[in-house]
Short mmCIF file of C-alpha atoms and ligand atoms in Angstrom, two decimals:
data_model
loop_
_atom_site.label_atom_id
_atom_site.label_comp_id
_atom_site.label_asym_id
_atom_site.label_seq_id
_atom_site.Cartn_x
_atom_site.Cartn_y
_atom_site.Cartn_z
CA UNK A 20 -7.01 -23.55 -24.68
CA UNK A 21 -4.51 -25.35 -22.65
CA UNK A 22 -5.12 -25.82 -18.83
CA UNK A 23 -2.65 -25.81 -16.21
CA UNK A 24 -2.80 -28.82 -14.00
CA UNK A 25 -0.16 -28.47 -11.53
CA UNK A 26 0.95 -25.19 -9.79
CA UNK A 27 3.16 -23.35 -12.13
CA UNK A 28 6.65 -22.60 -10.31
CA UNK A 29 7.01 -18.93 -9.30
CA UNK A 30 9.68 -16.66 -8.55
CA UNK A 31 10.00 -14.64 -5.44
CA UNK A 32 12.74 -12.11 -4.37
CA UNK A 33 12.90 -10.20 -1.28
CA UNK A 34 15.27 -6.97 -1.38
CA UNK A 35 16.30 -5.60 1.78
CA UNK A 36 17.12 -1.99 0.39
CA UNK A 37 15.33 0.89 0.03
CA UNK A 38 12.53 1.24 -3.05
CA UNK A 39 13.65 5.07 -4.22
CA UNK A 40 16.26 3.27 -6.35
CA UNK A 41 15.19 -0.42 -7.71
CA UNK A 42 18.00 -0.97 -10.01
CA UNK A 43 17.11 -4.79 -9.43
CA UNK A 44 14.10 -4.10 -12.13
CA UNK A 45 14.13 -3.25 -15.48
CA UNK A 46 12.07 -0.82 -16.98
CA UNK A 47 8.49 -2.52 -18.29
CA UNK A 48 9.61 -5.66 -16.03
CA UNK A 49 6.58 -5.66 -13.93
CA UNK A 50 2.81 -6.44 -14.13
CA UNK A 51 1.14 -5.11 -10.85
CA UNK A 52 2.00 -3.04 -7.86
CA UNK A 53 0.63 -3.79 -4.63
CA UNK A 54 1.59 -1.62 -1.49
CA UNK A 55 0.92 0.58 1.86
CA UNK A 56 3.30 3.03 2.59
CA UNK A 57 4.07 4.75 5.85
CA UNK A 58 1.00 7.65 5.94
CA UNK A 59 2.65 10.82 6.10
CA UNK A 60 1.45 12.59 9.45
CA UNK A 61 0.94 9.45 11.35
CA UNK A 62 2.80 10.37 14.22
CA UNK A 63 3.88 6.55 14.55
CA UNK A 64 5.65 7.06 10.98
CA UNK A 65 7.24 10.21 12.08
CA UNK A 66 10.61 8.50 13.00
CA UNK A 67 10.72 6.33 10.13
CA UNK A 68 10.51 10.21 8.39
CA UNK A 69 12.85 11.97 10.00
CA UNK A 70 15.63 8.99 9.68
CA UNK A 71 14.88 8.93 5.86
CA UNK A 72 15.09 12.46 5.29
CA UNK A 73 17.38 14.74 7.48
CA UNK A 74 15.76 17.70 6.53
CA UNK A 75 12.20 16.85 7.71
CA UNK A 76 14.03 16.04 11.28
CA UNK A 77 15.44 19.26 10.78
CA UNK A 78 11.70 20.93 10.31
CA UNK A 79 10.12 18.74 13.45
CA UNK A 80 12.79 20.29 15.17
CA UNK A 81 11.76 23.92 13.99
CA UNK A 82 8.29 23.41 14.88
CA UNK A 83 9.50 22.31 18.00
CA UNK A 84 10.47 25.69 18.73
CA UNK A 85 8.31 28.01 16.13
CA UNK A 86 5.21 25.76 15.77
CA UNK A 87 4.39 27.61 12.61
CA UNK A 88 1.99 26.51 10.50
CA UNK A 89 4.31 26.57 7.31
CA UNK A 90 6.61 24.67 8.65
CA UNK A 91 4.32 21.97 8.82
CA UNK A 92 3.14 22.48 5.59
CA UNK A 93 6.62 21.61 4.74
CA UNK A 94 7.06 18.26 6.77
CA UNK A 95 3.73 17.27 4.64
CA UNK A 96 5.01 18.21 1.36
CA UNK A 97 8.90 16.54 2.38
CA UNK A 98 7.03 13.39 3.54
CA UNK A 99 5.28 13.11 0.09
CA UNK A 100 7.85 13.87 -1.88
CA UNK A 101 9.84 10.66 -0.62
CA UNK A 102 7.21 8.63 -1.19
CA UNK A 103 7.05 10.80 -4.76
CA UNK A 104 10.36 9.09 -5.65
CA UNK A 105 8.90 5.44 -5.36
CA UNK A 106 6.11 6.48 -7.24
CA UNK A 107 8.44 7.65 -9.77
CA UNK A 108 10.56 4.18 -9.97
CA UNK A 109 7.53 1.90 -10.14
CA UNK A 110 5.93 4.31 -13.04
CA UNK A 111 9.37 3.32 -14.63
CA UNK A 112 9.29 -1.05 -13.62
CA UNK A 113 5.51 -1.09 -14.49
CA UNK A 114 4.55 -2.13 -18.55
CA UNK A 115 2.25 0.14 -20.52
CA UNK A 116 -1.19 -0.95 -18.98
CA UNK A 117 0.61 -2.26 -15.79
CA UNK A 118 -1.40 -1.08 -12.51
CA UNK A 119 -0.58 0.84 -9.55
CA UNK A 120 -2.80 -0.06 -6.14
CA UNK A 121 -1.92 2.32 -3.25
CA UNK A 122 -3.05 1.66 0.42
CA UNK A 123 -3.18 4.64 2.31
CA UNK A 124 -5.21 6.26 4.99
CA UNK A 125 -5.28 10.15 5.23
CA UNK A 126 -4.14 11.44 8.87
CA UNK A 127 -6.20 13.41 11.07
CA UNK A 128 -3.42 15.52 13.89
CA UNK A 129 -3.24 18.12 16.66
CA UNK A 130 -0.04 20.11 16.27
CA UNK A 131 0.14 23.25 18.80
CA UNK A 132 -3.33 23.47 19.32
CA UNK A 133 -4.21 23.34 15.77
CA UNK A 134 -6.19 20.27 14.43
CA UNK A 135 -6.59 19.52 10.64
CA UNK A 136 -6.97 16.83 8.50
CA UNK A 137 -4.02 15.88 5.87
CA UNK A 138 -5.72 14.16 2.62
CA UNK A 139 -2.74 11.57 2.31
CA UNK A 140 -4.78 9.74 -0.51
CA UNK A 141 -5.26 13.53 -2.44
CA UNK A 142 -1.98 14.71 -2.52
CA UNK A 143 -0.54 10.92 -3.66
CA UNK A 144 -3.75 11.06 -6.38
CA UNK A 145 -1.94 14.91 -7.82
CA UNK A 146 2.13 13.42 -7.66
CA UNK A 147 0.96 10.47 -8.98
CA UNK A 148 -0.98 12.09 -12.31
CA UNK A 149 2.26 14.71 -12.67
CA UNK A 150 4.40 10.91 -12.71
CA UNK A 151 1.75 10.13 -15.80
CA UNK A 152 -0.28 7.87 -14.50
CA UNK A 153 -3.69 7.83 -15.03
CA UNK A 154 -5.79 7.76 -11.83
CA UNK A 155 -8.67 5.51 -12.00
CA UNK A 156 -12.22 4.97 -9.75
CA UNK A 157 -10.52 3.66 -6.20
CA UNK A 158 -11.91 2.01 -3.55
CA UNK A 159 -12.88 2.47 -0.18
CA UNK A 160 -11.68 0.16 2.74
CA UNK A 161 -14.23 0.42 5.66
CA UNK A 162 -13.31 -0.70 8.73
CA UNK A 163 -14.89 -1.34 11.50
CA UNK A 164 -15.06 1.73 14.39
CA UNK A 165 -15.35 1.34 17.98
CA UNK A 166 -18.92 1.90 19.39
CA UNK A 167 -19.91 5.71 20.22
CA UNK A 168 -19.42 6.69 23.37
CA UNK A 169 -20.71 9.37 25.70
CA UNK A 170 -19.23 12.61 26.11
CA UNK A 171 -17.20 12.98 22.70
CA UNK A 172 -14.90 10.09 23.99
CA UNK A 173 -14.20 6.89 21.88
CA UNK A 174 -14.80 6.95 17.89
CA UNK A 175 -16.18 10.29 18.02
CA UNK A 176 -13.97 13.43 17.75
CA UNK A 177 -14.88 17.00 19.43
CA UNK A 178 -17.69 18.19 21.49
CA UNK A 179 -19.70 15.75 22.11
CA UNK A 180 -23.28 16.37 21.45
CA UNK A 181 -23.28 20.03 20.75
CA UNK A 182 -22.88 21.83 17.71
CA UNK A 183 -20.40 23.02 15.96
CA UNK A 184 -17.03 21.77 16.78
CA UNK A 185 -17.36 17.84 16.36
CA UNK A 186 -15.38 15.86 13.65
CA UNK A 187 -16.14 13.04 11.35
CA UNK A 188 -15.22 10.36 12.21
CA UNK A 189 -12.18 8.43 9.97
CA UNK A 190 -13.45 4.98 9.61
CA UNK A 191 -12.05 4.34 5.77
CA UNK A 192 -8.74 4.22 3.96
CA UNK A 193 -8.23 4.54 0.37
CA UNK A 194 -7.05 1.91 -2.44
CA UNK A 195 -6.02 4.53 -4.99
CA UNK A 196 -5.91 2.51 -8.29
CA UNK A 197 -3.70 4.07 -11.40
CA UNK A 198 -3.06 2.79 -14.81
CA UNK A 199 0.66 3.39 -16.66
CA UNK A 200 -0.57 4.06 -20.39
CA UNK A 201 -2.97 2.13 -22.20
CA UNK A 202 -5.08 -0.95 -21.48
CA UNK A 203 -3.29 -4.21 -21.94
CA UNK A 204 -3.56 -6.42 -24.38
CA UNK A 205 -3.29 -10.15 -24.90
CA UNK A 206 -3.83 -12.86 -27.63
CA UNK A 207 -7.05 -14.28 -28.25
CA UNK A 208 -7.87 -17.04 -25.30
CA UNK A 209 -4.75 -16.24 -23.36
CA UNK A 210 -4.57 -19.48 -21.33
CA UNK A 211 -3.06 -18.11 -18.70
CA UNK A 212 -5.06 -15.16 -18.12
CA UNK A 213 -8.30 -17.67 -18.46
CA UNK A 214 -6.86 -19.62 -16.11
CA UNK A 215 -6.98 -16.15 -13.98
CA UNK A 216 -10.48 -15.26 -14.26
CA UNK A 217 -12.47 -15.05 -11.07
CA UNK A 218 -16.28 -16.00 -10.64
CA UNK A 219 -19.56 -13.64 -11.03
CA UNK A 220 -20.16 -13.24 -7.33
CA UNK A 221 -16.20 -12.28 -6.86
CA UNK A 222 -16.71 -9.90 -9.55
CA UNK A 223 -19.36 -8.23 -8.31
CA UNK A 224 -18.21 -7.84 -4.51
CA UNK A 225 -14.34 -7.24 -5.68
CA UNK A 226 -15.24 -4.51 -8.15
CA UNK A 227 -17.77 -2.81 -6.22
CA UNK A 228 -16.37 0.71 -4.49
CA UNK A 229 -16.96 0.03 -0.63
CA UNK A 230 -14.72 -2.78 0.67
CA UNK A 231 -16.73 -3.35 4.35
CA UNK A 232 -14.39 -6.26 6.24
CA UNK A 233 -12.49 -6.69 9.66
CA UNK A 234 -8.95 -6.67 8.87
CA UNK A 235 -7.63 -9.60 9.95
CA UNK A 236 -4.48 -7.68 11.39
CA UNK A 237 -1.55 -9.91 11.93
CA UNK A 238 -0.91 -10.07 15.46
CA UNK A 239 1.84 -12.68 15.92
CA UNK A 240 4.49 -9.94 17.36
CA UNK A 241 4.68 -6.31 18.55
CA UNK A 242 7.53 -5.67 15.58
CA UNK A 243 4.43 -6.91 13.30
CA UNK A 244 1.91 -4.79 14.52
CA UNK A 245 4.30 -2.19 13.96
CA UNK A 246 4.16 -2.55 10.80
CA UNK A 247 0.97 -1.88 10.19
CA UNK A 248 0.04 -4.81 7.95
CA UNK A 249 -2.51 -5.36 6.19
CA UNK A 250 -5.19 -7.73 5.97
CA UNK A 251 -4.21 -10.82 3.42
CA UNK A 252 -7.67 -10.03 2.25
CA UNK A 253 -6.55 -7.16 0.66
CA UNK A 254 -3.39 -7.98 -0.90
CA UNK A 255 -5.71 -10.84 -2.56
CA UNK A 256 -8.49 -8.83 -4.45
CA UNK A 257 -6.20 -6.67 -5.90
CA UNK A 258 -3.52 -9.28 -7.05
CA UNK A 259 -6.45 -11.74 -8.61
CA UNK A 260 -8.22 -8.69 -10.09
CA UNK A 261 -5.35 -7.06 -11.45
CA UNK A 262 -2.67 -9.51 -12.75
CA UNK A 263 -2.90 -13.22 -14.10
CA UNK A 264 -1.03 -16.19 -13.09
CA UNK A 265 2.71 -15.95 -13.75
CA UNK A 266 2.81 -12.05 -13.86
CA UNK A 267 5.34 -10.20 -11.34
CA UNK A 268 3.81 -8.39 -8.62
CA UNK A 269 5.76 -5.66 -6.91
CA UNK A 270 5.84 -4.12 -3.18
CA UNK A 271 8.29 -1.34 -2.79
CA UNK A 272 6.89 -1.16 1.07
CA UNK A 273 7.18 -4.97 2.15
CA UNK A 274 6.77 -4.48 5.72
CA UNK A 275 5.77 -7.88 7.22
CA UNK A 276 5.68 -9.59 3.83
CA UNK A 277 1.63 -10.01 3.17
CA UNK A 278 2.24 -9.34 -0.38
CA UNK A 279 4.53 -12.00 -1.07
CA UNK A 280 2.51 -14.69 0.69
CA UNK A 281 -0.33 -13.44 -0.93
CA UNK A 282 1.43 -13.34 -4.42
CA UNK A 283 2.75 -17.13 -3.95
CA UNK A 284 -0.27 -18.14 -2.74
CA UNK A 285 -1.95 -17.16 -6.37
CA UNK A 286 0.75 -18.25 -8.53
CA UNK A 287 2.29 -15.15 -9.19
CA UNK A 288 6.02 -13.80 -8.88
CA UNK A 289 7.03 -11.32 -6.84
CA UNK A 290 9.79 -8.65 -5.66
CA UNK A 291 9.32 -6.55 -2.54
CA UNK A 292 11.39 -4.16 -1.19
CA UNK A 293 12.15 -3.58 2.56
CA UNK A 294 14.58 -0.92 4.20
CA UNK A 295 14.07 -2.13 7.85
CA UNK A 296 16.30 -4.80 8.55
CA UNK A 297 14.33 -5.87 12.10
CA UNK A 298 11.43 -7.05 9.79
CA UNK A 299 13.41 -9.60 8.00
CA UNK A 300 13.01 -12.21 10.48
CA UNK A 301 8.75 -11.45 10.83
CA UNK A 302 9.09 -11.61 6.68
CA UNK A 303 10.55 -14.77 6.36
CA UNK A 304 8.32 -16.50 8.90
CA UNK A 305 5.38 -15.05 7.71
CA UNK A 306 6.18 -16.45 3.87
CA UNK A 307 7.68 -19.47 4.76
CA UNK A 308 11.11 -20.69 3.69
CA UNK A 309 10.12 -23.52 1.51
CA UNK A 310 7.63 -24.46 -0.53
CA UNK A 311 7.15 -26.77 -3.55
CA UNK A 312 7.42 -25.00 -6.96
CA UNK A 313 8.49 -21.58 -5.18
CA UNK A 314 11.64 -19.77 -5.34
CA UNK A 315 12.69 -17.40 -3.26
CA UNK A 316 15.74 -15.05 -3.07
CA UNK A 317 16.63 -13.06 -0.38
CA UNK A 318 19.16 -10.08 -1.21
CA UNK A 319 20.35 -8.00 0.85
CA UNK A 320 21.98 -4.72 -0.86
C1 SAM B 126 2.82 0.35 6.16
S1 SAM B 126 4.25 -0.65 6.16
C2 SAM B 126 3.83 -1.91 5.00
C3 SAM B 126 2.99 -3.01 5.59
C4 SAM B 126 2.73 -4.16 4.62
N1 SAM B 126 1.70 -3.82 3.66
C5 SAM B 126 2.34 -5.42 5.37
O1 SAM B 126 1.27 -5.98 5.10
O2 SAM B 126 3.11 -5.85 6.25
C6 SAM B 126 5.45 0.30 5.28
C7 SAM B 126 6.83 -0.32 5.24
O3 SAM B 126 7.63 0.40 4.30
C8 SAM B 126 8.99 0.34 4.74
N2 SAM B 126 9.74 1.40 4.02
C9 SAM B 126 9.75 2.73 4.24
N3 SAM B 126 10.50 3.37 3.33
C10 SAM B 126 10.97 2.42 2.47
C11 SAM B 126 11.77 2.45 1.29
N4 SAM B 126 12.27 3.60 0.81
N5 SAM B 126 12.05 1.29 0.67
C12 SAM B 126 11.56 0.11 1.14
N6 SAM B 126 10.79 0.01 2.25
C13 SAM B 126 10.48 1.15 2.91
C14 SAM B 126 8.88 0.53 6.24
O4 SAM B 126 10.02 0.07 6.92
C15 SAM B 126 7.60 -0.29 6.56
O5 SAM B 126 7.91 -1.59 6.95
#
């Protein structure tokens, strides 16, 4: 088996366009994906939303004035089915036994009076199988709450200490994990993919279903926190468990960039999309410009 001495050069491309369409990949072109959309019913995603998609402004104005309950059944549904269409192109850029890891946190929201939970990480689980994928056991990212407090105020939703009316409280997102086709396969002693392999005691804390740390938010400007990144933590289990050295990792939802530092970092490539062009700035300085043995490409469409 041959071993790799020096960092093997990567490629990295940046596309500053919108991931429904990613006529920049070819079908079967990529490896991994590795993303965290905007959570439908967030209210801090609702503009993004309603920009995106003229008819859901269209229905937030409705429920402005009717605040029926089937209309927002239909903002939910309109917000998942644009997400539905990314899902779509990246069953298409994945290979047979390419994986699909999805960040997302379900949203909990008062609308006229009425509160509710939305199971985000459900409703991308049944698009996702319709696409053909094939869902697999996901994991759980706990994060830490703030303390209880008295009176129902703080991490605890409801009426305080008296039964019935107090809610759960939300301290986990999802990592939905999906498989396109069949496992994959590779030569005897793949060097590469040996080269790849992580230890016992990262197995065993990686691959285990509860994922308990602080996210180590990125903090660095108010257009980053925006963003909603996530922890590099994250971006790193699932790009060492799930692709080897060399492979091409996707994000269709770029945002601040994590997964291409991550991806460089670990000597794979790389191609994220990203439609908002205030981010490009917090992108680049977050990656870096150079580095030895990296290549990046920013395009803008
Ligand atoms: C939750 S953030 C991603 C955060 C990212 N994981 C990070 O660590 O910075 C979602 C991002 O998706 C972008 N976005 C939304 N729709 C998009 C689309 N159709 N194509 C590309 N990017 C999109 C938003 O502008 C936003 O920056």
């Amino acid at each position: 088996m041959q071993r790799y001495l020096v960092a093997m050069q990567t490629q990295h491309r940046v596309i500053l366009g919108s991931s429904q369409k990613m006529s920049e990949l070819g079908d079967g072109c990529v490896q991994l994906m590795v993303t965290s959309p905007p959570y439908p019913m967030i209210a801090m995603w609702d503009e993004l939303f309603c920009k995106a998609d003229p008819k859901i402004a269209e229905l937030f104005r409705e429920l402005n004035s009717d605040g029926g309950e089937e209309t927002v059944r239909q903002i939910y549904t309109a917000m998942h089915e644009y997400l539905a269409k990314v899902w779509q192109e990246t069953y298409r850029v994945l290979c047979d036994g390419g994986i699909a890891c999805i960040n997302i946190g379900d949203a909990t929201r008062t609308i006229n009076g009425k509160f509710q939970l939305y199971p985000n990480h459900s409703r991308i689980t049944e698009v996702c199988e319709k696409i053909g994928f094939t869902t697999l056991p996901y994991i759980l990212w706990k994060k830490p709450t703030n303390k209880p407090s008295y009176k129902g105020k703080g991490a605890f939703l409801g009426s305080g200490f008296l039964p019935p009316n107090a809610y759960v409280t939300m301290d986990c997102e999802f990592i939905l994990l999906f498989r396109k086709g069949k496992l994959r396969k590779f030569p005897p002693k793949d060097a590469l993919r040996y080269e790849s392999a992580f230890t016992k005691v990262q197995r065993d804390k990686w691959f285990s279903q509860i994922w308990a740390f602080k996210g180590t938010r990125q903090t660095n400007s108010e257009l980053e926190r925006r963003t909603a990144a996530y922890p590099d933590e994250i971006a790193e289990r699932l790009i060492r468990m799930f692709s080897v050295k060399g492979e091409l990792v996707l994000d269709p939802f770029l945002g601040s960039g994590t997964t291409t530092k991550i991806a460089m970092q670990n000597e794979r490539c790389s191609v994220g999309y990203e439609t908002d062009p205030n981010l490009f700035p917090v992108i680049t300085k977050k990656i870096g410009k150079t580095r030895l043995g990296i290549n990046l490409e920013i395009i803008k469409r």
